[in-house]
Coordinates of C-alpha atoms in Angstrom, one line a residue:
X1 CA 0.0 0.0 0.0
X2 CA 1.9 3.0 -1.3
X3 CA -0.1 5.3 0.9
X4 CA 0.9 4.0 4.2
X5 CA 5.1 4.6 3.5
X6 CA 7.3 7.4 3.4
X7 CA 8.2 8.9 0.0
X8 CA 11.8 7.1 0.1
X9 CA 10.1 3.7 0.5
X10 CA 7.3 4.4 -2.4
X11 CA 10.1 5.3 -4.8
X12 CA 11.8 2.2 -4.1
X13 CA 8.7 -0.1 -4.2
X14 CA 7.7 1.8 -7.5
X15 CA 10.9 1.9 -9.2
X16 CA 11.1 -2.3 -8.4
X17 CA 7.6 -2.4 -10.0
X18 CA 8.5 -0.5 -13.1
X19 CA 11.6 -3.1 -13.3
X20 CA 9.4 -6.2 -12.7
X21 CA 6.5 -4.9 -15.7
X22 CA 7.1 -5.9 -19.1
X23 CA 7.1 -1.7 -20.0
X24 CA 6.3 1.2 -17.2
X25 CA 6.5 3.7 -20.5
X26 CA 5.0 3.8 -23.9
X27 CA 4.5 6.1 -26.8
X28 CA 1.7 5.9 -29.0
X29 CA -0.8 8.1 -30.4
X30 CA -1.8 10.9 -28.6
X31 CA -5.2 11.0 -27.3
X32 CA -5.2 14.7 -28.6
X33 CA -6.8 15.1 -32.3
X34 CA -3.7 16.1 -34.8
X35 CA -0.8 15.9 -32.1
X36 CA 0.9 13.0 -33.5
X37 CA 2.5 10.1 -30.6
X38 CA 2.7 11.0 -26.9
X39 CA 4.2 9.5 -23.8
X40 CA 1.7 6.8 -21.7
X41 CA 2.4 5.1 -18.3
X42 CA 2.6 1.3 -18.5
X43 CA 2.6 1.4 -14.8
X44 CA 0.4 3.8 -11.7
X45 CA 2.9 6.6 -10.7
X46 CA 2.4 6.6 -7.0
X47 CA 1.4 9.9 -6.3
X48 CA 3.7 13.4 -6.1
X49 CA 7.4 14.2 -7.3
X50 CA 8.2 10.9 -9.2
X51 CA 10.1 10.5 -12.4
X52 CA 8.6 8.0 -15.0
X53 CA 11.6 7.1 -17.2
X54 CA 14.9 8.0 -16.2
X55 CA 17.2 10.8 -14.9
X56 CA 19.2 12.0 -17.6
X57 CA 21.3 14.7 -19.0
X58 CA 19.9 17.9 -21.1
X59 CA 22.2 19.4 -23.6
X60 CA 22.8 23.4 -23.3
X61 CA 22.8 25.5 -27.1
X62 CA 24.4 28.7 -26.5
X63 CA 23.9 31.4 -29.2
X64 CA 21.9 29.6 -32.1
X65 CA 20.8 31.8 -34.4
X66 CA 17.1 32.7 -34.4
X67 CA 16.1 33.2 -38.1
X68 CA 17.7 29.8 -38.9
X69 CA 16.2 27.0 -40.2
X70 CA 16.3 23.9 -37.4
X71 CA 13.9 20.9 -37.1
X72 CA 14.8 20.8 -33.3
X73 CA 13.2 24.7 -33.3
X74 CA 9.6 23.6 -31.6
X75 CA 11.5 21.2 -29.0
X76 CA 13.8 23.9 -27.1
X77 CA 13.3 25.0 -23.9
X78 CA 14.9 28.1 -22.8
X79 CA 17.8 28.0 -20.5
X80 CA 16.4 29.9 -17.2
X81 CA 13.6 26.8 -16.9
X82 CA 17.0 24.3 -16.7
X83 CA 19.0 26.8 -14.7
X84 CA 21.8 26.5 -18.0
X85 CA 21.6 30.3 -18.2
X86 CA 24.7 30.8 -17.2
X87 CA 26.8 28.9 -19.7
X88 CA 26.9 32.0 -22.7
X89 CA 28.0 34.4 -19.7
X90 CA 26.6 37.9 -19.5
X91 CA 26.2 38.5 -23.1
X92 CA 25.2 35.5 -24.8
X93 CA 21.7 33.5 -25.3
X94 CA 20.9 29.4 -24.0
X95 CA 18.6 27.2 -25.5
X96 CA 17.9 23.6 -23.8
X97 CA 17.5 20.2 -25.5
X98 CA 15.8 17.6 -23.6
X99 CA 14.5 14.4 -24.3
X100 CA 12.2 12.2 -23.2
X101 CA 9.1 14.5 -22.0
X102 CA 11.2 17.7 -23.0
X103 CA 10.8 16.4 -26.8
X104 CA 7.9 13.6 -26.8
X105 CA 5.4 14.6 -24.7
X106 CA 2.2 17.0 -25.1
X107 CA 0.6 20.0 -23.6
X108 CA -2.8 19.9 -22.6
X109 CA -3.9 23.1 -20.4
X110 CA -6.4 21.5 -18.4
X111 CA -4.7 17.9 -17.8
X112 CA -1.2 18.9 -16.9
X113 CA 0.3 15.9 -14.7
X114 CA 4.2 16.0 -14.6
X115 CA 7.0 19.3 -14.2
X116 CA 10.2 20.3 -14.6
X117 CA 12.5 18.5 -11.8
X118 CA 15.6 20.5 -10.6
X119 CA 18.3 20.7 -12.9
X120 CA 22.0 18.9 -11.3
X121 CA 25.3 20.6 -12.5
X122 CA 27.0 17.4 -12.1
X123 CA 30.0 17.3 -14.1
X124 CA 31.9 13.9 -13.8
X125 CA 35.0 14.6 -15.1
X126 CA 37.8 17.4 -15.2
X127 CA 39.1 19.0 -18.1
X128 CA 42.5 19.4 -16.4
X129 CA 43.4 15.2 -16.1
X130 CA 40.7 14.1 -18.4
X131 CA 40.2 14.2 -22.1
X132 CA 36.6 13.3 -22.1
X133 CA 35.9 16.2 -20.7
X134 CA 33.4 18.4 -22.4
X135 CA 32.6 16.0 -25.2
X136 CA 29.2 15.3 -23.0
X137 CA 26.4 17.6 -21.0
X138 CA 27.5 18.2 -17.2
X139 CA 23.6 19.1 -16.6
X140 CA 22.8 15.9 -15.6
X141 CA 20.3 13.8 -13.8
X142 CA 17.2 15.3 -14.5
X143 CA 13.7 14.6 -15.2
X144 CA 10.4 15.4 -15.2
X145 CA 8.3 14.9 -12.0
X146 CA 4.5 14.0 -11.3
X147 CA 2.3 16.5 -10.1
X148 CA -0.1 13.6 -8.4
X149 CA -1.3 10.2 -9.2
X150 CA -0.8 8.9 -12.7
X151 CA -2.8 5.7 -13.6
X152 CA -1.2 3.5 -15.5
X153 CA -2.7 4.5 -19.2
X154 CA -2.9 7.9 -19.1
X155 CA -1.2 10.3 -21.3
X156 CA 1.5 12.0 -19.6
X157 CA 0.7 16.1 -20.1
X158 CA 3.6 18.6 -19.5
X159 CA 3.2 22.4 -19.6
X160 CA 4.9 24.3 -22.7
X161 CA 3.9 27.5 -20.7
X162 CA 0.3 29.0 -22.4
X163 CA 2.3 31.5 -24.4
X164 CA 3.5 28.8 -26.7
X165 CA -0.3 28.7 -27.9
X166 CA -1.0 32.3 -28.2
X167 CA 2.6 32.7 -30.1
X168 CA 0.9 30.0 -33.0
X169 CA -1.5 31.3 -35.5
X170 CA -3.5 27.8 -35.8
X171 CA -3.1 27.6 -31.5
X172 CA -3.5 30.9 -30.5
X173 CA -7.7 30.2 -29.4
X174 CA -6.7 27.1 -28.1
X175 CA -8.3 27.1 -23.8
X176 CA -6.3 27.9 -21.1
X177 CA -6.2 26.0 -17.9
X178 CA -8.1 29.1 -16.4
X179 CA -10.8 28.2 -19.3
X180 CA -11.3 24.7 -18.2
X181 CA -11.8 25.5 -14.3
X182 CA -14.4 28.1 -15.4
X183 CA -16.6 25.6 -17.4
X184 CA -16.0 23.1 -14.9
X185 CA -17.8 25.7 -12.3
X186 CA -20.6 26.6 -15.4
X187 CA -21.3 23.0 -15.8
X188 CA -21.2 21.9 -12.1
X189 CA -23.4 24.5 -10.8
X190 CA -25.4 23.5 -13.5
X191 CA -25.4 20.2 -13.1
X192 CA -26.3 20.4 -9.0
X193 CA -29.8 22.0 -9.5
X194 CA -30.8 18.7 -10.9
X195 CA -29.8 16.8 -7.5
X196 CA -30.7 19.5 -5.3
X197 CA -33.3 18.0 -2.8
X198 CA -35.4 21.6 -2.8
X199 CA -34.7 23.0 -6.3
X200 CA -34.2 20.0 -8.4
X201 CA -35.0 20.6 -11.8
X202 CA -35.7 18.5 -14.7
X203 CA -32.9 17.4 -17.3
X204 CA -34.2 19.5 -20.0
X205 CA -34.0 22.5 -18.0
X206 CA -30.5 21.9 -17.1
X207 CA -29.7 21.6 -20.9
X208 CA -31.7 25.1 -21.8
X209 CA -30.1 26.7 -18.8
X210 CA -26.9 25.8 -19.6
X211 CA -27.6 26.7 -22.9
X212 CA -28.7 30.4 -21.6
X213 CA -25.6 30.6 -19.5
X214 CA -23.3 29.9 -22.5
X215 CA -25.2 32.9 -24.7
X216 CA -25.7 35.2 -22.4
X217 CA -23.1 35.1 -19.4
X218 CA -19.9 33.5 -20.8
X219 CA -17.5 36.2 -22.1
X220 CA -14.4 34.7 -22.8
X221 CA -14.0 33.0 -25.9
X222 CA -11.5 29.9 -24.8
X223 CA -14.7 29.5 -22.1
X224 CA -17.2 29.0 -24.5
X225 CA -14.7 26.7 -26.7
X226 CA -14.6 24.5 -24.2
X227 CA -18.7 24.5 -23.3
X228 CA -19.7 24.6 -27.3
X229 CA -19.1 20.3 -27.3
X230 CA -21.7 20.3 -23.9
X231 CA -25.9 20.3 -25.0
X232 CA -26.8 17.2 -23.2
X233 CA -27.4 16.5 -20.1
X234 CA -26.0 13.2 -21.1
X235 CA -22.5 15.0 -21.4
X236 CA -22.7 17.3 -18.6
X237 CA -23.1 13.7 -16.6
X238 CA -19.8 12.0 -18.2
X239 CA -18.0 15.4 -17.4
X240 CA -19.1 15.0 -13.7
X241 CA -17.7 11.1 -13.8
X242 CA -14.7 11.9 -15.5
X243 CA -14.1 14.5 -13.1
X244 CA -13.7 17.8 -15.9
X245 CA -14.3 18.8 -19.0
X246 CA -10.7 18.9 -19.4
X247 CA -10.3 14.9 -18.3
X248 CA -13.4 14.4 -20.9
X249 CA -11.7 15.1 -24.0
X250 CA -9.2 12.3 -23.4
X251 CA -9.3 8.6 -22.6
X252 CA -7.1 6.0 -20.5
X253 CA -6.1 3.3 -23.1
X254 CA -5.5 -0.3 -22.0
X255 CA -2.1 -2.3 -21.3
X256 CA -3.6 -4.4 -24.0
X257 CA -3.7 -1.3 -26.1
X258 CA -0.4 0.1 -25.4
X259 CA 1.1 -3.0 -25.9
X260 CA -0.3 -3.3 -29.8
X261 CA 0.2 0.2 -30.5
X262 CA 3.0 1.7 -28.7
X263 CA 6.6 1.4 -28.7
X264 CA 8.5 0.9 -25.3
X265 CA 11.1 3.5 -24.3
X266 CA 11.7 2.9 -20.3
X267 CA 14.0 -0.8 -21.1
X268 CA 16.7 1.3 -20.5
X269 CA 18.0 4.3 -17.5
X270 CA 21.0 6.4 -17.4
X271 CA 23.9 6.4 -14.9
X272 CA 27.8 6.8 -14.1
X273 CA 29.1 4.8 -17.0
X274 CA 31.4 1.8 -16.9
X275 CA 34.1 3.7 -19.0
X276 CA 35.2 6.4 -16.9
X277 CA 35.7 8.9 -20.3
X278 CA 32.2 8.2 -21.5
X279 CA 30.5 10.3 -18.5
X280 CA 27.1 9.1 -18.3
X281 CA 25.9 5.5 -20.1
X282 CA 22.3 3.7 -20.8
X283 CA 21.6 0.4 -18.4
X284 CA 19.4 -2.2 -18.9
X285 CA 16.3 -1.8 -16.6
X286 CA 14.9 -5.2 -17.2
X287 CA 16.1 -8.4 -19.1
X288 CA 16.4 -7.7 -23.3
X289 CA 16.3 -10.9 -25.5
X290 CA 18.8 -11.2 -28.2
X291 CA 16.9 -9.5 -31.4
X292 CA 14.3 -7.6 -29.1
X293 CA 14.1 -3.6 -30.4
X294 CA 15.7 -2.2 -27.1
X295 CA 14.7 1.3 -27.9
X296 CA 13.3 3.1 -30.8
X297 CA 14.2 6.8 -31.2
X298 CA 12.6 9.5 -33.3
X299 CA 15.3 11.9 -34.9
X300 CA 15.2 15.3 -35.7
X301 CA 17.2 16.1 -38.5
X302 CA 20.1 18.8 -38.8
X303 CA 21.3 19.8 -42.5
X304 CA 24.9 20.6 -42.9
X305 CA 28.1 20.8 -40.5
X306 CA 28.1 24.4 -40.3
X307 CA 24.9 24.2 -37.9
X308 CA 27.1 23.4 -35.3
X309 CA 29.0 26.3 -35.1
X310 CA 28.8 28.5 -32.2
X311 CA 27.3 32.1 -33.1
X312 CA 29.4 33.4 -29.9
X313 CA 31.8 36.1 -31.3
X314 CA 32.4 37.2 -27.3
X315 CA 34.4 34.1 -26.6
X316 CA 37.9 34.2 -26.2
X317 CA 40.3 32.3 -27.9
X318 CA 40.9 29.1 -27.3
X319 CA 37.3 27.7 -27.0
X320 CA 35.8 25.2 -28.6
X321 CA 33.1 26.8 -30.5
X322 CA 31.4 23.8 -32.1
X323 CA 28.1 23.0 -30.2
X324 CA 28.0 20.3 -27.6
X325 CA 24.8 18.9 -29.3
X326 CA 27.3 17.6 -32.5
X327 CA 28.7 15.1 -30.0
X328 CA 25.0 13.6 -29.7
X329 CA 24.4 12.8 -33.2
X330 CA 23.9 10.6 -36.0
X331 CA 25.6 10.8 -38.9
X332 CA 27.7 9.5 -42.1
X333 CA 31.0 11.5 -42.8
X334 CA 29.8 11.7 -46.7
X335 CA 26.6 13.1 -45.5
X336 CA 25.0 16.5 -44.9
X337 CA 22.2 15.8 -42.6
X338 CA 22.7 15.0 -38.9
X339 CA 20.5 13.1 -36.7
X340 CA 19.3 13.3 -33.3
X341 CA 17.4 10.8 -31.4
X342 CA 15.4 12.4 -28.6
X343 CA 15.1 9.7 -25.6
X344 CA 17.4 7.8 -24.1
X345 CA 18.9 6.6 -27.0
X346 CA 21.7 9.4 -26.5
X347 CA 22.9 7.8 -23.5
X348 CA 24.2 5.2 -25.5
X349 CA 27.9 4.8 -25.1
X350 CA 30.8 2.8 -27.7
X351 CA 32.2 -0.4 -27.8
X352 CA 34.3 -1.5 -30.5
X353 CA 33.6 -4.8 -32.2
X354 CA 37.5 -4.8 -32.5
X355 CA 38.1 -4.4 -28.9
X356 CA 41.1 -6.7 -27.2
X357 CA 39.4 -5.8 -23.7
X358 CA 37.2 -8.8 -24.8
X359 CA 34.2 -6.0 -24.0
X360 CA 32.2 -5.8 -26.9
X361 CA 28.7 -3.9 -28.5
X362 CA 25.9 -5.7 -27.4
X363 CA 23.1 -3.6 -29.3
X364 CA 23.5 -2.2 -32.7
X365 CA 21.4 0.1 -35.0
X366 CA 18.9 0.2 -38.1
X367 CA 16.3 2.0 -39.5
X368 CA 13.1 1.6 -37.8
X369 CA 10.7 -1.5 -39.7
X370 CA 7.8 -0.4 -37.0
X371 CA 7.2 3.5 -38.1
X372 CA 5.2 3.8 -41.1
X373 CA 6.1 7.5 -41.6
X374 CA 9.9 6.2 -41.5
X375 CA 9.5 3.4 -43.5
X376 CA 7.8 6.0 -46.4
X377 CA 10.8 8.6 -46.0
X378 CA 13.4 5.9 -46.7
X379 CA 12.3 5.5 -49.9
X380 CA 11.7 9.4 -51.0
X381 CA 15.2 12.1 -51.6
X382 CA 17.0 13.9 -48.8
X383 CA 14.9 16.9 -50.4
X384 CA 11.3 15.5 -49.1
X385 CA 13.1 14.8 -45.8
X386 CA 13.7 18.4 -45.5
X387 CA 10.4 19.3 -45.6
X388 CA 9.6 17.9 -42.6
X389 CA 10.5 19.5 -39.4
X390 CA 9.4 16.7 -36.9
X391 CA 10.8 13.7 -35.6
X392 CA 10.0 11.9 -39.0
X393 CA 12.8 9.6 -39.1
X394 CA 13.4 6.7 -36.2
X395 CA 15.8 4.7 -35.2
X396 CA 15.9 1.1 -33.7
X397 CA 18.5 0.1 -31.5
X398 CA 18.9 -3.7 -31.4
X399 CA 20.0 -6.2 -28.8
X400 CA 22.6 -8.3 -30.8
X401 CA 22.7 -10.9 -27.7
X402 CA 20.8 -11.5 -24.7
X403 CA 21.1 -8.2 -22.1
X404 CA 20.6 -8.5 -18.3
X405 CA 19.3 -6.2 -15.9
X406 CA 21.9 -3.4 -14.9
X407 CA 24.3 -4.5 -17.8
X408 CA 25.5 -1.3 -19.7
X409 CA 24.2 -0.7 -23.2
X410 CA 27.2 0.0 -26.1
X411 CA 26.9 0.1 -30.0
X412 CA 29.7 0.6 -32.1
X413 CA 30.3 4.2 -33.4
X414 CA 32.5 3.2 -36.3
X415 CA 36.6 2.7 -36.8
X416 CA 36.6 5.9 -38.0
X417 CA 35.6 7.3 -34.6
X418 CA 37.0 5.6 -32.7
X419 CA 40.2 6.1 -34.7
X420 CA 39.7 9.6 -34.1
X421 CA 39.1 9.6 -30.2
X422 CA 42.1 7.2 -29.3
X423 CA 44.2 10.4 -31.1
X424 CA 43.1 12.6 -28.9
X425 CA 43.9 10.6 -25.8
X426 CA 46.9 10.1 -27.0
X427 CA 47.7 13.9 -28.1
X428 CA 46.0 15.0 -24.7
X429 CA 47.9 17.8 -23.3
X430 CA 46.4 19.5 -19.7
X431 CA 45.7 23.2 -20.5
X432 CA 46.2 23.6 -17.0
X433 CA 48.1 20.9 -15.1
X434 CA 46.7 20.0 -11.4
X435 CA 50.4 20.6 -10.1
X436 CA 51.2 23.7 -11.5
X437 CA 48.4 25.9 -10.0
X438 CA 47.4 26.1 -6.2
X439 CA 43.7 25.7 -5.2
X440 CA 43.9 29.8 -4.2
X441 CA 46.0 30.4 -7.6
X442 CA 43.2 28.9 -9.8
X443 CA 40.8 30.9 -7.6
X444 CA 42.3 33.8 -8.7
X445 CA 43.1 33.6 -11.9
X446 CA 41.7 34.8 -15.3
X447 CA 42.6 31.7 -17.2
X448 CA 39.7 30.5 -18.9
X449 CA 41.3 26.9 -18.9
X450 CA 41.8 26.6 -15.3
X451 CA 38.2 27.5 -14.2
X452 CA 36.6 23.8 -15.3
X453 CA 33.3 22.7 -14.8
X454 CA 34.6 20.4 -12.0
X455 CA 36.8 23.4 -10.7
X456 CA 34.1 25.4 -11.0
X457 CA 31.9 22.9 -9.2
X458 CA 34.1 23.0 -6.5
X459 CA 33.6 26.5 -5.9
X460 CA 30.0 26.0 -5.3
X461 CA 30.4 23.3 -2.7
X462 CA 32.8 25.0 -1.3
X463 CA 31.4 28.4 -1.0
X464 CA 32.9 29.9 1.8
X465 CA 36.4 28.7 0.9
X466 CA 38.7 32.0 1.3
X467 CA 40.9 30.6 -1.3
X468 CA 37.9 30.7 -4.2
X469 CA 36.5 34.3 -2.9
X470 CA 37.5 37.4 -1.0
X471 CA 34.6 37.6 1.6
X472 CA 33.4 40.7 3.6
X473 CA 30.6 42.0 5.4
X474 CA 29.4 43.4 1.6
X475 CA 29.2 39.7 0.9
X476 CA 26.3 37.5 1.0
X477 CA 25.0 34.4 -0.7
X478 CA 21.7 33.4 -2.2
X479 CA 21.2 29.7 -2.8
X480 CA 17.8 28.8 -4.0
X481 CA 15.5 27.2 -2.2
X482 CA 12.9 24.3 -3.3
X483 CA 9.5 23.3 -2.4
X484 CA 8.7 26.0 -0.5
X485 CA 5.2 26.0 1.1
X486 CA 3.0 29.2 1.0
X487 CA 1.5 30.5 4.3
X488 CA -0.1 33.3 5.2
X489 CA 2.2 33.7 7.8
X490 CA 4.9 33.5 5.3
X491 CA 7.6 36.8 4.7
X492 CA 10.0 36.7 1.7
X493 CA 12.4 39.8 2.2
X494 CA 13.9 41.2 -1.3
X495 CA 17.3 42.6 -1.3
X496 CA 16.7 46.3 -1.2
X497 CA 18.2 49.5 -0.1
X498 CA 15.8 50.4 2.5
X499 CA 15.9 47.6 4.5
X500 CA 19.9 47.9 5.0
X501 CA 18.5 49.9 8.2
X502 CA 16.2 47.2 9.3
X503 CA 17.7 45.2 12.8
X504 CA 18.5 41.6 12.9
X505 CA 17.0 41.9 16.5
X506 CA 13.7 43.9 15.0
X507 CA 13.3 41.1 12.0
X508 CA 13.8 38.4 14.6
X509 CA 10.6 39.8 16.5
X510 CA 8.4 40.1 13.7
X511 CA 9.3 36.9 12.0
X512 CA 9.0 34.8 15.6
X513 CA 5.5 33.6 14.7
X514 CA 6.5 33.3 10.7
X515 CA 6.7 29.6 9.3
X516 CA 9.9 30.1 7.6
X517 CA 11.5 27.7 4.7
X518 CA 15.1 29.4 3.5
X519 CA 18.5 27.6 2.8
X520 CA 22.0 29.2 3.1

């Protein structure tokens, strides 16, 4: 019974049923008219601040140009939402890619049911020992969260933020949450003079007064969107059942269901991988026969190497100005389109077939034989591909032997890659050696190449570490706090110039009775 255990306990009793079902996520049709697949759960989500997936990393673009053609333009979040801000400096502009919900799943106003989780900056490795360093995203282990209980079935619903309708010609009268509470009051209200023990009225009357309501008192146009679908009484009663109009215009679907229509995408989770260089790797979740499709991705297609050069004029010499997000594709070196599968496929780390470790690839890729759409653009030119600007292509990632549950996940990139990376370890030169720098030295200094992600990270656990900063009284930190509670009782304090007079002393005495939640 999930209800009677603390939230540590749930997760584990919910991540060891997700392991022990034959899939605890699908994607499949959406249940909304014309918005192509969407994300199901093959499994109940127990109730609040869950993942349904995986953790997983999201992939910072800083400074992409805006009028530019890009098929990954309608699936980028901006960088404030996954605290990434930060990477283009003061001057510069960050997009996000994320996959998984960031990319597959769909926005329904009135049936949001998962959020963004918090963000880690988690980087694994060191640029100053490590060559891997920077080939792969530091922002890592995140995911999206349940707002409540998910039944196994329902369409997982993230928020895209309402301006994303209003900013879309064919959208822009689309309802708002705020649309579908106010019908929900209309048709309730409506619906309770027909039970009332002392008014109750007849069905009909219900219908004509509803009707009357709709014509004469209902201003808003998104309102009366959502009410123009209700004339019988018939469907104001499902709408009571179903809990909403908003929960009306969608429907559960069936294991069986999922199960002939969907693809799987949870077989697989991401952690710490196995090969210290690779960062983060793909793990089996749950045993994978030899031949079995381990994942399918959806790709969104890039056209021409030049897409991945950083529009960041500001940086200073020396930096890599290529865009993190080439290290995360698909590609053929005598080709000019670039592919990037948006789940967990990008987890995915290398193994050569060649390798004298006696490790080898136990999954390897083809095109998809399962997606129609995919199957048709195989057979058309490069120039009908461009065209579309979805995830049109997809591709299948094979177990080539049996897989077992927490075994890591490789495919072989290719001799040519691997060619390429074992040059670079072995033409790996520190641009700031660990020895040649003390910990208040690199504190100091204005070397771009001593102030790593890991340095850097450091720094942030380390916040009061005299070496990293110069404190004085001027000095103060703000570190953000989560989950905070509203009260009525509760005081949030801005930093402003007219309370520099106000006394610890005065603010203790007036705060005494507050419920405070704050972090330092």
């Amino acid at each position: 019974d999930f209800y009677n255990m603390d939230h540590q306990q749930v997760a584990y009793e919910y991540e060891k049923t997700v392991r022990e079902a034959k899939c605890g996520v699908y994607v499949a049709t959406s249940t909304i008219p014309n918005a192509g697949k969407g994300i199901y759960m093959g499994v109940t989500v127990p109730g609040k601040d869950f993942t349904s997936i995986s953790q997983y990393p999201v992939l910072p673009v800083v400074d992409f140009p805006a009028g530019v053609a890009w098929d990954a333009r309608d699936y980028v979040w901006f960088g404030n939402t996954y605290e990434t801000e930060y990477e283009a400096g003061s001057q510069g502009h960050v997009d996000v890619l994320v996959v998984n919900h960031g990319a597959l799943a769909n926005f329904h106003p009135g049936l949001v049911n998962f959020h963004p989780g918090k963000t880690f900056f988690s980087p694994l490795l060191d640029l100053r020992i490590d060559p891997g360093a920077g080939a792969f995203s530091d922002y890592a282990d995140f995911s999206f969260l349940s707002q409540h209980e998910v039944k196994a079935g329902e369409e997982v619903f993230i928020s895209y933020g309402e301006s994303w309708f209003s900013a879309r010609e064919g959208l822009k009268h689309n309802p708002f949450s705020a649309n579908y509470l106010e019908a929900n009051q209309i048709i309730a209200s409506s619906f309770s003079l027909s039970i009332h023990q002392e008014i109750k009225i007849e069905n009909k009357q219900v219908e004509e007064l509803l009707q009357m309501i709709k014509n004469n008192a209902v201003f808003d146009e998104r309102t009366k969107l959502v009410l123009s679908s209700v004339e019988s009484f018939s469907q104001i009663e499902d709408i009571i059942i179903q809990n909403g109009s908003a929960e009306s215009t969608t429907e559960t679907r069936s294991l069986e269901w999922l199960e002939e229509n969907g693809i799987c995408v949870d077989h697989m989770y991401v952690k710490k991988s196995t090969i210290r260089q690779a960062g983060r790797g793909a793990f089996a979740r749950r045993f994978i026969p030899k031949g079995s499709v381990i994942i399918s991705a959806p790709l969104l297609c890039t056209w021409g190497r030049h897409m991945f050069d950083m529009n960041a004029p500001y940086l200073p010499e020396g930096i890599n100005k290529k865009h993190l997000k080439l290290n995360y594709q698909l590609a053929h070196k005598d080709s000019s389109v670039f592919f990037f599968p948006i789940n967990t496929a990008i987890a995915i780390n290398h193994q050569s077939a060649k390798s004298k470790s006696g490790n080898s690839p136990n999954a390897e890729m083809r095109w998809s034989i399962s997606d129609k759409k995919s199957l048709y653009y195989q057979q058309r030119t490069l120039e009908d591909l461009k065209k579309e600007h979805y995830g049109t292509m997809s591709m299948d990632f094979v177990a080539t032997r049996d897989i077992y549950p927490e075994e890591e996940v490789f495919i072989d990139y290719g001799d040519e890659w691997e060619h390429a990376w074992n040059e670079h370890v072995k033409n790996f030169v520190s641009p700031c050696p660990l020895s040649s720098m003390s910990e208040k030295d690199i504190g100091e200094t204005n070397e771009d190449s001593c102030l790593t992600s890991k340095f850097v990270e450091s720094m942030n656990d380390d916040k009061f570490n005299p070496n990293f900063h110069n404190w004085s009284e001027k000095h103060f930190t703000v570190c953000a706090s989560y989950s905070i509670e509203r009260s009525e009782n509760q005081i949030i304090i801005l930093a402003d110039k007219s309370l520099t007079d106000i006394s610890i002393d005065r603010l203790e005495s007036e705060l005494s009775e507050a419920e405070l939640s704050s972090s330092s």
